[in-house]
Coordinates of C-alpha atoms in Angstrom, one line a residue:
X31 CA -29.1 25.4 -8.2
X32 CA -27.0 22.8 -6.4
X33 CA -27.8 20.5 -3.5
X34 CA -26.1 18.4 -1.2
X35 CA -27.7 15.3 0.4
X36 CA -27.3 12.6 2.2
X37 CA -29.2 9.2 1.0
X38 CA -29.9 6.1 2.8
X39 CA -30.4 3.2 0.1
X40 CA -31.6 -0.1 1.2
X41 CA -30.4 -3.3 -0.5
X42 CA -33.5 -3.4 -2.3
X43 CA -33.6 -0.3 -3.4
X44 CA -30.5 0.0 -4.7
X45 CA -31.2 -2.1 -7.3
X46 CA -33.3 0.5 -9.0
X47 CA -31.6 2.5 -11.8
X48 CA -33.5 6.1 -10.6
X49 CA -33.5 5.5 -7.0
X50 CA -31.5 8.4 -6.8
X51 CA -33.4 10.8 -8.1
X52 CA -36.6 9.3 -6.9
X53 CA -34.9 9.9 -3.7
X54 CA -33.8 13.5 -3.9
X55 CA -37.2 14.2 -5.3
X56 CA -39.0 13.3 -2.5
X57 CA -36.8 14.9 -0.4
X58 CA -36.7 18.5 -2.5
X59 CA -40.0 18.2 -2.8
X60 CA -39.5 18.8 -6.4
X61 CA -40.3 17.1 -10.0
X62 CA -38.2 14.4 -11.3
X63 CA -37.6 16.0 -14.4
X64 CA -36.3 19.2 -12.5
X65 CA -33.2 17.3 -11.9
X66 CA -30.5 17.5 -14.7
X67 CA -28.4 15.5 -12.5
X68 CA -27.2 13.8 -9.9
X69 CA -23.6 13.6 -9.1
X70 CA -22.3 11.4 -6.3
X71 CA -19.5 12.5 -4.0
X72 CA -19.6 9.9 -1.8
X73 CA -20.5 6.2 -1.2
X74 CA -19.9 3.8 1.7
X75 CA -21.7 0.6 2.9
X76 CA -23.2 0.4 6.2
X77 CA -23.7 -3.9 7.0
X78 CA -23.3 -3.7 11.0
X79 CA -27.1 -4.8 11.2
X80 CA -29.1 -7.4 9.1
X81 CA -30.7 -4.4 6.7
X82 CA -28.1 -3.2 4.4
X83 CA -28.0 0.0 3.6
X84 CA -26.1 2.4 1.0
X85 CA -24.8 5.6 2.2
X86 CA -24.5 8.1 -0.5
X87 CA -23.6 12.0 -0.1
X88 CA -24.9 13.7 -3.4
X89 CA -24.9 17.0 -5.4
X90 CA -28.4 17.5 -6.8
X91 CA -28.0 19.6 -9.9
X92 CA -31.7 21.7 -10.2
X93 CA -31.9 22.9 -13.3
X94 CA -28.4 23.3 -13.9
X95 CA -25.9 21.0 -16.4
X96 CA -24.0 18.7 -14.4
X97 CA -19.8 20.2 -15.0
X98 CA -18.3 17.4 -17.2
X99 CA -14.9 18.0 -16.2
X100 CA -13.2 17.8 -12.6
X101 CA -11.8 21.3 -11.1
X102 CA -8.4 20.2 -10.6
X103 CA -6.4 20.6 -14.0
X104 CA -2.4 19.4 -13.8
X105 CA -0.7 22.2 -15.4
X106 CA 2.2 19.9 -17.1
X107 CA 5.2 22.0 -19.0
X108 CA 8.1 21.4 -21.0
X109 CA 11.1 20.7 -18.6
X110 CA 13.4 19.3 -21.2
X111 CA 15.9 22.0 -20.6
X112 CA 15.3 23.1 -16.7
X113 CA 17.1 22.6 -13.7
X114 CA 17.4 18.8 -13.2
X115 CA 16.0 16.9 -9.8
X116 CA 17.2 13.6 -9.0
X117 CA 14.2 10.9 -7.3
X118 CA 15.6 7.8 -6.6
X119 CA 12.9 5.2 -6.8
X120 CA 10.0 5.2 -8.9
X121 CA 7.6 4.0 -6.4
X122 CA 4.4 6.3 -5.5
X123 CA 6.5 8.9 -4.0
X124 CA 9.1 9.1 -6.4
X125 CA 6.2 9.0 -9.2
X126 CA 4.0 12.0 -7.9
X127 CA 7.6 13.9 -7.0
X128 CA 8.2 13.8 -10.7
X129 CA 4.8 14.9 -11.7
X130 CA 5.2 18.0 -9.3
X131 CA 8.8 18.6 -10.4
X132 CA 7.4 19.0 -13.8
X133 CA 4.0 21.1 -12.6
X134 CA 6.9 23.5 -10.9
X135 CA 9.2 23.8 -13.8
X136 CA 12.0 21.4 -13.0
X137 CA 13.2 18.4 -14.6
X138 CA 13.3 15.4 -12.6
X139 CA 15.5 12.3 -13.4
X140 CA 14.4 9.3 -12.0
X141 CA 16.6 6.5 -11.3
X142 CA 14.8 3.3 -10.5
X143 CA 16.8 -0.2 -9.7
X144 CA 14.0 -2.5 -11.1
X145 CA 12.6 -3.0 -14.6
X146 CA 9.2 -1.0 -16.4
X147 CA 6.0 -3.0 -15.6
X148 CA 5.9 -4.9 -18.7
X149 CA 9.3 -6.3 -18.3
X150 CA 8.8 -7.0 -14.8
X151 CA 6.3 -9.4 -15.0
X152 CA 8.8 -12.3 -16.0
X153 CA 10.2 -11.7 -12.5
X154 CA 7.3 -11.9 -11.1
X155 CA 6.6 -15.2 -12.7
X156 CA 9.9 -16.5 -12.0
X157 CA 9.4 -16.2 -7.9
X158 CA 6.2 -17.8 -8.0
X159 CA 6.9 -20.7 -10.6
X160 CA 10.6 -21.0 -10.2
X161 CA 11.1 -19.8 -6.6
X162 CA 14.1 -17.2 -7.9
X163 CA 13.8 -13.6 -5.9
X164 CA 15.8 -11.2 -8.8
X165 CA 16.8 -8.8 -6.1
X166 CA 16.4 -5.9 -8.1
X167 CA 12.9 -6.5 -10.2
X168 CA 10.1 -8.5 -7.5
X169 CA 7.2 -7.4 -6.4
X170 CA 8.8 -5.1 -4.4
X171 CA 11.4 -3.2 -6.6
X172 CA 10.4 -2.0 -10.3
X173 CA 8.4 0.7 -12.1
X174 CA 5.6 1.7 -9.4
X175 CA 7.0 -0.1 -6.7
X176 CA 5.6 -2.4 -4.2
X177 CA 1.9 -0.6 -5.4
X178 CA 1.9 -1.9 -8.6
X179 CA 1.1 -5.2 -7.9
X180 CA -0.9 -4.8 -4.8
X181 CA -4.3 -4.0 -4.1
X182 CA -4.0 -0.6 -5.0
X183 CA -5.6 0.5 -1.2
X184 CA -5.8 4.3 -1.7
X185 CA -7.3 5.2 2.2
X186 CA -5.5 7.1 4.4
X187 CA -5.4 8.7 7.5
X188 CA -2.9 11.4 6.4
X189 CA -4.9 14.0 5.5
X190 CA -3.2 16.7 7.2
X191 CA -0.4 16.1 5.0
X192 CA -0.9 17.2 1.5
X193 CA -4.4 17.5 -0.5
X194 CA -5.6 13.8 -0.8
X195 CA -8.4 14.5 -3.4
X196 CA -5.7 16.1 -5.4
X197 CA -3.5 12.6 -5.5
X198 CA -6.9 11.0 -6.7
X199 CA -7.6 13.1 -9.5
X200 CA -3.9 12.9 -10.5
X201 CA -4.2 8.8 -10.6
X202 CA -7.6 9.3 -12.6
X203 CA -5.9 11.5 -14.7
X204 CA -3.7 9.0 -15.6
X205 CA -6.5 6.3 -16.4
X206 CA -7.7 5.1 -12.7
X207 CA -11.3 4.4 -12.5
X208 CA -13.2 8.0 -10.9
X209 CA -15.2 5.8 -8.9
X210 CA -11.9 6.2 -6.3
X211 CA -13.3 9.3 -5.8
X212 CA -16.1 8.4 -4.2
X213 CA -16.1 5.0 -2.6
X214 CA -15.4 5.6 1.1
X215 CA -12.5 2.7 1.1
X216 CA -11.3 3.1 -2.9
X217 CA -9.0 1.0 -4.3
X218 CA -7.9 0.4 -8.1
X219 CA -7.2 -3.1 -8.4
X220 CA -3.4 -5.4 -9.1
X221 CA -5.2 -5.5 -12.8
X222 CA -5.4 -2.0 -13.4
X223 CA -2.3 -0.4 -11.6
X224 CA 0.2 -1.5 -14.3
X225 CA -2.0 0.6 -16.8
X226 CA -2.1 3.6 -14.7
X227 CA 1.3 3.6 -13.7
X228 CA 2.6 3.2 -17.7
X229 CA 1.1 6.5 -18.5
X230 CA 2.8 8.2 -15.5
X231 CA 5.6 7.4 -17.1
X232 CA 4.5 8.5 -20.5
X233 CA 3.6 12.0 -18.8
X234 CA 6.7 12.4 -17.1
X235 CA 8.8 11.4 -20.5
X236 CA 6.8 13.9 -22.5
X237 CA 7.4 16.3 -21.1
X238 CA 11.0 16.6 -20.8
X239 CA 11.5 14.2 -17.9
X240 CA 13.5 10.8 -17.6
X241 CA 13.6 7.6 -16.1
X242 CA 16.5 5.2 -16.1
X243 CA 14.9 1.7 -15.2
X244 CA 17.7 -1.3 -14.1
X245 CA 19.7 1.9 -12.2
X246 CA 20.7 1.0 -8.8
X247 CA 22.2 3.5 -6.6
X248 CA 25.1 2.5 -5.1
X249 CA 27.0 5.2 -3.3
X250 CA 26.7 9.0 -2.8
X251 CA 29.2 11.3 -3.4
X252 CA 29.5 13.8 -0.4
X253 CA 31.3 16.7 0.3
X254 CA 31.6 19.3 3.2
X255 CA 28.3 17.4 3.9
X256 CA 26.4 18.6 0.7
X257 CA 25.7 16.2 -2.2
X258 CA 27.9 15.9 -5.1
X259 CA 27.0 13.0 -7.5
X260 CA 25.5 9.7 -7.4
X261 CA 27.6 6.4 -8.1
X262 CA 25.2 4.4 -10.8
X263 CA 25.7 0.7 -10.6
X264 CA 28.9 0.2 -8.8
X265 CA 30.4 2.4 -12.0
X266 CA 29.1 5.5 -13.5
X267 CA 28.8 8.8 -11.8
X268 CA 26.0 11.6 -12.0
X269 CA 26.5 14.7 -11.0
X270 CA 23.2 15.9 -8.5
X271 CA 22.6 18.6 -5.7
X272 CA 19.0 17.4 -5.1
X273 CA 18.3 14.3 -4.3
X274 CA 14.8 12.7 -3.3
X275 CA 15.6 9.3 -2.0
X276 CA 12.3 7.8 -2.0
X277 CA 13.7 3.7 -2.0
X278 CA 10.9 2.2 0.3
X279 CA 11.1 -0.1 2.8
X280 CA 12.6 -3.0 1.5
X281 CA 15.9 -1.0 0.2
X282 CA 17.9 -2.6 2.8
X283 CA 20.8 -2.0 0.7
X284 CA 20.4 1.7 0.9
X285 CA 20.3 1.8 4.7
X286 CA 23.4 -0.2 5.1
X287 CA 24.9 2.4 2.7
X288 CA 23.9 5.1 4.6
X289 CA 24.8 3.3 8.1
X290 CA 28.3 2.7 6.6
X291 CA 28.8 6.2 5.6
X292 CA 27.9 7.2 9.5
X293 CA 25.1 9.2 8.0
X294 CA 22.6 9.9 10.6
X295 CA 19.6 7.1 10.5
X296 CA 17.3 6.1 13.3
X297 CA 15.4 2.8 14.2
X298 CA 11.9 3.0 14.0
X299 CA 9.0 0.8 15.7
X300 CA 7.1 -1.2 13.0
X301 CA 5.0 -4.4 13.0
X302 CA 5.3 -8.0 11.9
X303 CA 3.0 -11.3 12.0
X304 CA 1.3 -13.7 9.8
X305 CA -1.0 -13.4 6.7
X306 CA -4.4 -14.8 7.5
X307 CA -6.4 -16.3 4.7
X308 CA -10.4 -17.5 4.3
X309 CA -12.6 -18.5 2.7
X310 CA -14.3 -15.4 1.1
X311 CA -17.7 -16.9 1.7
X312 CA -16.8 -16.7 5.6
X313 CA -16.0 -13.3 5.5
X314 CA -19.7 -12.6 3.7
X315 CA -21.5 -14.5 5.6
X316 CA -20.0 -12.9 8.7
X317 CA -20.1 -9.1 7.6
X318 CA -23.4 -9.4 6.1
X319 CA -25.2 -11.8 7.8
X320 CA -26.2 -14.4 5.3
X321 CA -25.5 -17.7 4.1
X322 CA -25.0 -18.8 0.5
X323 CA -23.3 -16.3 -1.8
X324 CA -23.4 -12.6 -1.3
X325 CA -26.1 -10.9 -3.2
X326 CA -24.6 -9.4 -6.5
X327 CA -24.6 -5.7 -5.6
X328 CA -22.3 -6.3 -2.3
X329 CA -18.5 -6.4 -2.9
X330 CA -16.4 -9.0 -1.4
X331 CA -16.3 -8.0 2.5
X332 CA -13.8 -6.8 4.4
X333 CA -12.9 -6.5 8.1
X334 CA -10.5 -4.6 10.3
X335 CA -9.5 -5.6 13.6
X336 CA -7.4 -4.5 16.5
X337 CA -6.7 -5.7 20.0
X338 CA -4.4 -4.5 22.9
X339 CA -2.5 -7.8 23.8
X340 CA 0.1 -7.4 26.8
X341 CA 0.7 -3.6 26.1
X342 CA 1.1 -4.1 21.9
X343 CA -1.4 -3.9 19.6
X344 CA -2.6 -6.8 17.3
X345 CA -4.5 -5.6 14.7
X346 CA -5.5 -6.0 10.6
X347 CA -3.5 -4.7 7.7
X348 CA -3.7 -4.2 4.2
X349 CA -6.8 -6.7 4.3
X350 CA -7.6 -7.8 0.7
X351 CA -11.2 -9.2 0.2
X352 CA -11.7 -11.4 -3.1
X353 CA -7.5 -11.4 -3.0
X354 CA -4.1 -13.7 -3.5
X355 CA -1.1 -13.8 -1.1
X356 CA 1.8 -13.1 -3.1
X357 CA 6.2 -13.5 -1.8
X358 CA 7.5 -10.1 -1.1
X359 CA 10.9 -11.4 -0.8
X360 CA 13.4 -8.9 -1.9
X361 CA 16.5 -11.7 -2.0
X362 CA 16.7 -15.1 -1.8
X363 CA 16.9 -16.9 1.2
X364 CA 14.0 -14.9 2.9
X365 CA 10.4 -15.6 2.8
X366 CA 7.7 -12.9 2.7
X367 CA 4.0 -12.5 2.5
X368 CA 1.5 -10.0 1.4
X369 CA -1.6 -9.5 -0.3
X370 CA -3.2 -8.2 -3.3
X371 CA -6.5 -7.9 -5.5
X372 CA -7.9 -7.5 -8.1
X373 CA -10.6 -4.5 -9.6
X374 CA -13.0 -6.7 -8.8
X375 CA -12.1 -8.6 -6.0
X376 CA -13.8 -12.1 -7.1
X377 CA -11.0 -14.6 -5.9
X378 CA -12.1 -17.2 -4.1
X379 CA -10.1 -16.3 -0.8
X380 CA -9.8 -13.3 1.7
X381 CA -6.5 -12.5 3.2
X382 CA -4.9 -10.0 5.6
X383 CA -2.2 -9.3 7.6
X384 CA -2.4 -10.0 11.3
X385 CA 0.6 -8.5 13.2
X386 CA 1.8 -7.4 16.1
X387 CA 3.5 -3.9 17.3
X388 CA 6.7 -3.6 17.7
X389 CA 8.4 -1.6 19.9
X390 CA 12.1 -0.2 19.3
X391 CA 12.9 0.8 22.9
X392 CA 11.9 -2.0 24.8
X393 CA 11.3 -5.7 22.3
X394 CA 14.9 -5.9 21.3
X395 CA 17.4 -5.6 23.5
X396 CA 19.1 -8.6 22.2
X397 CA 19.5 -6.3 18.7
X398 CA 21.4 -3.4 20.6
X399 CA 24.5 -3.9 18.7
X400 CA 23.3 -3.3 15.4
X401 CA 22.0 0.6 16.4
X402 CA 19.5 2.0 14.5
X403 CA 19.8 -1.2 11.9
X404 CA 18.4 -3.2 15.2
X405 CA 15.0 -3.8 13.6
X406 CA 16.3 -4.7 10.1
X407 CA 18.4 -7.4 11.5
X408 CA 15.2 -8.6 13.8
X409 CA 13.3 -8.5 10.5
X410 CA 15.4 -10.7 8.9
X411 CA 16.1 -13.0 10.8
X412 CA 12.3 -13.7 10.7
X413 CA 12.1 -14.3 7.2
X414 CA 15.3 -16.5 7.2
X415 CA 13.5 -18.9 9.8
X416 CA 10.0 -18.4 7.7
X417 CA 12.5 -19.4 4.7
X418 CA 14.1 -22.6 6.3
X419 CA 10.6 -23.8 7.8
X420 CA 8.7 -23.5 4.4
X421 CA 11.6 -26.2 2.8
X422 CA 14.0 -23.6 1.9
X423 CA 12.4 -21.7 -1.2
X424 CA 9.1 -19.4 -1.8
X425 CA 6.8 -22.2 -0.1
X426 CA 5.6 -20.4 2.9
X427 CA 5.2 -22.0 6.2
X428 CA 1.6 -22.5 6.9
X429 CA -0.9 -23.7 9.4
X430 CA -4.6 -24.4 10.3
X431 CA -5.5 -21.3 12.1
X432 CA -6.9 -23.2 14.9
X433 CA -4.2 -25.5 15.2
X434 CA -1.7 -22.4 15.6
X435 CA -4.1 -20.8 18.3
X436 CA -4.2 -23.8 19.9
X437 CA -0.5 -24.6 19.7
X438 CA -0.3 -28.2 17.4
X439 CA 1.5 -28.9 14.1
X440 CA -1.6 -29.5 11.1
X441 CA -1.8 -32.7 9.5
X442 CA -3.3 -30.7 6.2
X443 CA -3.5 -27.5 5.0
X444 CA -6.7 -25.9 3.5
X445 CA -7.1 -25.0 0.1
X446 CA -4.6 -21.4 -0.9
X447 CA -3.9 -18.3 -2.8
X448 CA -0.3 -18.4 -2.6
X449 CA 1.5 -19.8 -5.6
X450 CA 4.5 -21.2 -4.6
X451 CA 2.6 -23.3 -2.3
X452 CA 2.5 -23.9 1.4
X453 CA 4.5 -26.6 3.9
X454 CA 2.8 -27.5 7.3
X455 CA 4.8 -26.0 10.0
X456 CA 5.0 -25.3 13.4
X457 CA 4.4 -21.4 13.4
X458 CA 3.3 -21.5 17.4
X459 CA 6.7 -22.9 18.7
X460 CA 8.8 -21.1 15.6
X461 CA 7.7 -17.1 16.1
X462 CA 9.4 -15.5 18.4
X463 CA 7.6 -15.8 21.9
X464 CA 6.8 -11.2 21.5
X465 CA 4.8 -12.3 18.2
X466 CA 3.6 -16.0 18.8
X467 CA 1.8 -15.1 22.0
X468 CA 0.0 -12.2 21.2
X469 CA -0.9 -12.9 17.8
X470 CA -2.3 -16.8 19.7
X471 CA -4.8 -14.2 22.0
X472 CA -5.3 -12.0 19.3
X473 CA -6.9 -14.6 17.0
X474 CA -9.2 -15.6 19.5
X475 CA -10.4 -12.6 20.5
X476 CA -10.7 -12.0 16.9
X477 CA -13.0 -15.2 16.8
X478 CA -15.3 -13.2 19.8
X479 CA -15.8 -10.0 17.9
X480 CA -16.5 -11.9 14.0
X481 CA -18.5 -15.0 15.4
X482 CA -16.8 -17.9 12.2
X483 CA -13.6 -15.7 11.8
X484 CA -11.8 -18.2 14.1
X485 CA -11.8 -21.2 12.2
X486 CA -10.2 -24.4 11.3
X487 CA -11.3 -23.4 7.8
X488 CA -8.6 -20.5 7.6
X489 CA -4.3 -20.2 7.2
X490 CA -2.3 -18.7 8.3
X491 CA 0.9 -18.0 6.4
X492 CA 4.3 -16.8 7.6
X493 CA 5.8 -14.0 7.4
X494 CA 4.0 -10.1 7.4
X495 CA 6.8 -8.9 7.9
X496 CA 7.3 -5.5 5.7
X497 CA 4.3 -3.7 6.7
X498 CA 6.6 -0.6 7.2
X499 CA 10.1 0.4 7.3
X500 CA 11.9 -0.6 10.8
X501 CA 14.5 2.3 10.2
X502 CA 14.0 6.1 9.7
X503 CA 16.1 8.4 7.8
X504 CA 15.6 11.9 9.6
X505 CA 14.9 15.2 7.9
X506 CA 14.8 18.7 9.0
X507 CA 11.5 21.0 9.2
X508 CA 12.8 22.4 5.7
X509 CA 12.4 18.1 4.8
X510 CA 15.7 17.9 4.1
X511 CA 18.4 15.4 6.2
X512 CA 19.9 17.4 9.1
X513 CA 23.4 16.2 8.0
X514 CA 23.3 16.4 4.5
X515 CA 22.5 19.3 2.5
X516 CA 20.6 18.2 -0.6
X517 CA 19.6 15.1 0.8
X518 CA 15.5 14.3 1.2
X519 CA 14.1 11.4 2.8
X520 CA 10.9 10.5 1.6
X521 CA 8.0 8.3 1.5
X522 CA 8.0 4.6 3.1
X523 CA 11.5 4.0 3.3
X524 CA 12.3 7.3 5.2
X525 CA 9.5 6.7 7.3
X526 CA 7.0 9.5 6.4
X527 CA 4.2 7.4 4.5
X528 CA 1.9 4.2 5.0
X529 CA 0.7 3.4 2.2
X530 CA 0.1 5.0 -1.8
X531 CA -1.4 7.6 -1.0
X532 CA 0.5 9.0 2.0
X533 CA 3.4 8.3 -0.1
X534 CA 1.8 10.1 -2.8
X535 CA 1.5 12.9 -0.9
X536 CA 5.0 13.0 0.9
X537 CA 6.9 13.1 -2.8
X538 CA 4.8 16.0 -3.7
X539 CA 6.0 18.0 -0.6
X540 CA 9.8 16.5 -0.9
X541 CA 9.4 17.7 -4.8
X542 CA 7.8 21.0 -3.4
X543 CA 11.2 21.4 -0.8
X544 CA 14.4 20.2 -3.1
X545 CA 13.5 23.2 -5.7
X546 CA 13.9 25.6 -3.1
X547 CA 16.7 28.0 -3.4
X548 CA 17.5 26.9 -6.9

């Protein structure tokens, strides 16, 4: 027999071994030893009062062996010599479109512009030490994408899209910790990505698929509207009649393509800000009200926040507790921020994105001329300053949060995260009056609803700028572009995901689509 409970754990009592099955015990009304197991399908934290307490949603196994392997099984075949799919980007969607090419009997080739993980940590190394974006391997472009050296953040919202549990037994499959399967916010860690994305790879490569790393796409061969090949580095063609173009967001080079070829594309609204960074000790002693160090059993806090300002929103994202601000940049000249962690989140600094909406019909009217590229070029343009005000390389600009709010240059800079470094700069006169403003009244209302979050102790760093794609690349109800047969958008840079697992979820449907009809 199997039951399902719900426990409530105080801090105390979660530092008991059995308090589990002392729990379920009294609450069956049963023996101890009448439970052969106790499995846990959920966990979540509640802190929103002084008493902590542990949510946990159980299976009580009475008398009955506790299954030792997971009900989803990933029925991989030999695809050596089947029908080929080409995925352009090896990203999360272009990874889990593989995987379900293979599950379905095709053979995807993968064609990723950037370098496997190993490899790609030299480039990583080279923006932060030497300030040199290789526009082609960064932490933006390479084998996993821009999730491989993030902070892994697998919660979503999409779960009308595709079977989410399904993606999370895929990435423990693959050597993921199972614990995302039951923490209510799971997340795998910058440190143990690389791992997990090495034996996607080895999956996909045994069983009949490939992956050409340092292969960048530069033109599409098109005719009577269907696709005919793909132009490989400027030389080399390959013949396809299934793409999935799952670039991300930062493939500017692939919308201009697109844009010049007068293939149908559409501007998007996105957001854009500042990275925020603490103290993690603030953020504790805020979220669960103490002072001094958080006790051992209680992970680095997080926050989210949001806040209508003038008819935008203002709000949190990608928040990284215990984390490190890392540049995004995609090409030199630009300057961009974003965050990562660890597994176990035990930096010294919390950071997140604070940004503001933007909207494509009404902020940017001085951007009409570029079209549906008019958020690309706004985008830009903000890293470009963010690049000239941090001393023209990866030092970002920077300032006291206080002194931004309260609209005066800082003399000194708190201790950071960010490698490169940081330059004091004037960040409430240099954002653009639609960002400046808001995020200003945002950050003190901020301050209202997290009494210590507003702080001179805290910086803010410039620019959040690629929190999603400012362009979309439309698709039919089939998933496929309207204009080009063969053709599917997918993922972040099409503008159908938010994150890894949405992403995730959109290359198995693309995958699911492209082998129709062959």
């Amino acid at each position: 027999m199997v039951k399902e409970l719900q426990l409530r754990i105080s801090l105390k009592e979660e530092e008991r071994n059995d308090i589990l099955v002392q729990k379920a015990s009294h609450i069956l009304d049963i023996d101890k030893e009448d439970i052969t197991g106790i499995k846990v399908l959920r966990k979540s934290i509640d802190a929103r009062k002084p008493k902590i307490i542990f949510n946990y949603k159980v299976a009580v196994y009475i008398r009955e062996v506790l299954p030792k392997t997971s009900e989803y099984q990933f029925d991989y075949k030999d695809v050596s010599k089947a029908k080929p799919i080409h995925i352009i980007g090896f990203g999360p969607a272009g990874m889990y479109a593989a995987l379900r090419c293979i599950e379905l009997g095709f053979k995807p080739i993968v064609l990723e512009r950037g370098k496997n993980v190993k490899d790609r940590r030299r480039d990583l190394r080279a923006i932060n030490q030497d300030h040199f974006v290789n526009e082609d391997s960064n932490y933006c472009f390479g084998e996993g994408g821009a999730g491989t050296y993030s902070d892994g953040k697998l919660y979503t919202r999409s779960l009308k899209r595709g079977d989410v549990r399904r993606i999370f037994e895929n990435l423990v499959f693959h050597g993921a910790t199972d614990k995302i399967l039951v923490d209510a916010h799971p997340h795998i860690g910058t440190n143990k990505l690389p791992k997990v994305v090495q034996n996607i790879r080895e999956t996909i490569l045994k069983y009949g698929g490939e992956i050409h790393f340092e292969t960048r796409v530069t033109d599409f061969i098109i005719k009577n509207n269907k696709i005919q090949a793909i132009q490989l580095n400027n030389s080399d063609e390959m013949p396809a009649t299934r793409v999935i173009l799952a670039t991300g967001h930062s493939a500017r080079d692939i919308f201009y393509l697109l844009h010049n070829k007068e293939i149908a594309l559409e501007a998007k609204s996105f957001a854009m800000g500042v990275r925020v960074e603490h103290p993690q000790h603030i953020i504790d002693a805020i979220q669960y009200h103490c002072s001094g160090e958080r006790h051992e059993l209680l992970p680095a806090a997080s926050y989210s926040l949001v806040q209508q300002v003038n008819e935008r929103g203002v709000y949190s994202f990608c928040m990284c507790p215990g984390g490190f601000i890392v540049p995004a940049a995609t090409a030199n000249g630009e300057v961009v921020v974003n965050g990562m962690s660890p597994s176990k989140r035990n930096n010294l600094f919390a950071n997140s994105g604070i940004v503001v909406e933007i909207d494509m019909h009404r902020d940017l009217p001085k951007y009409e001329q570029f079209g549906a590229l008019k958020g690309l070029e706004y985008q830009k343009n903000l890293e470009r300053m963010a690049f000239t005000a941090g001393g023209r390389s990866q030092v970002a600009p920077a300032q006291r949060l206080t002194d931004f709010v309260e609209g005066r240059l800082s003399a000194d800079l708190n201790p950071t995260s960010y490698q490169p470094g940081l330059n004091s700069a004037p960040l409430h006169s240099l954002l653009p009056k639609l960002i400046g403003s808001r995020l200003r009244k945002g950050f003190e209302t901020f301050g209202q609803k997290m009494r210590g979050y507003y702080t001179s102790e805290a910086n803010i760093v410039g620019v959040e700028s690629r929190t999603s794609s400012p362009v979309s690349i439309p698709r039919n109800e089939h998933l496929e572009h309207p204009q080009i047969e063969g053709l599917f958008p997918c993922g972040e840079g099409g503008g159908y995901a938010g994150g890894i697992v949405s992403a995730a979820m959109d290359g198995e449907r693309c995958a699911e689509a492209a082998i129709k009809g062959l």
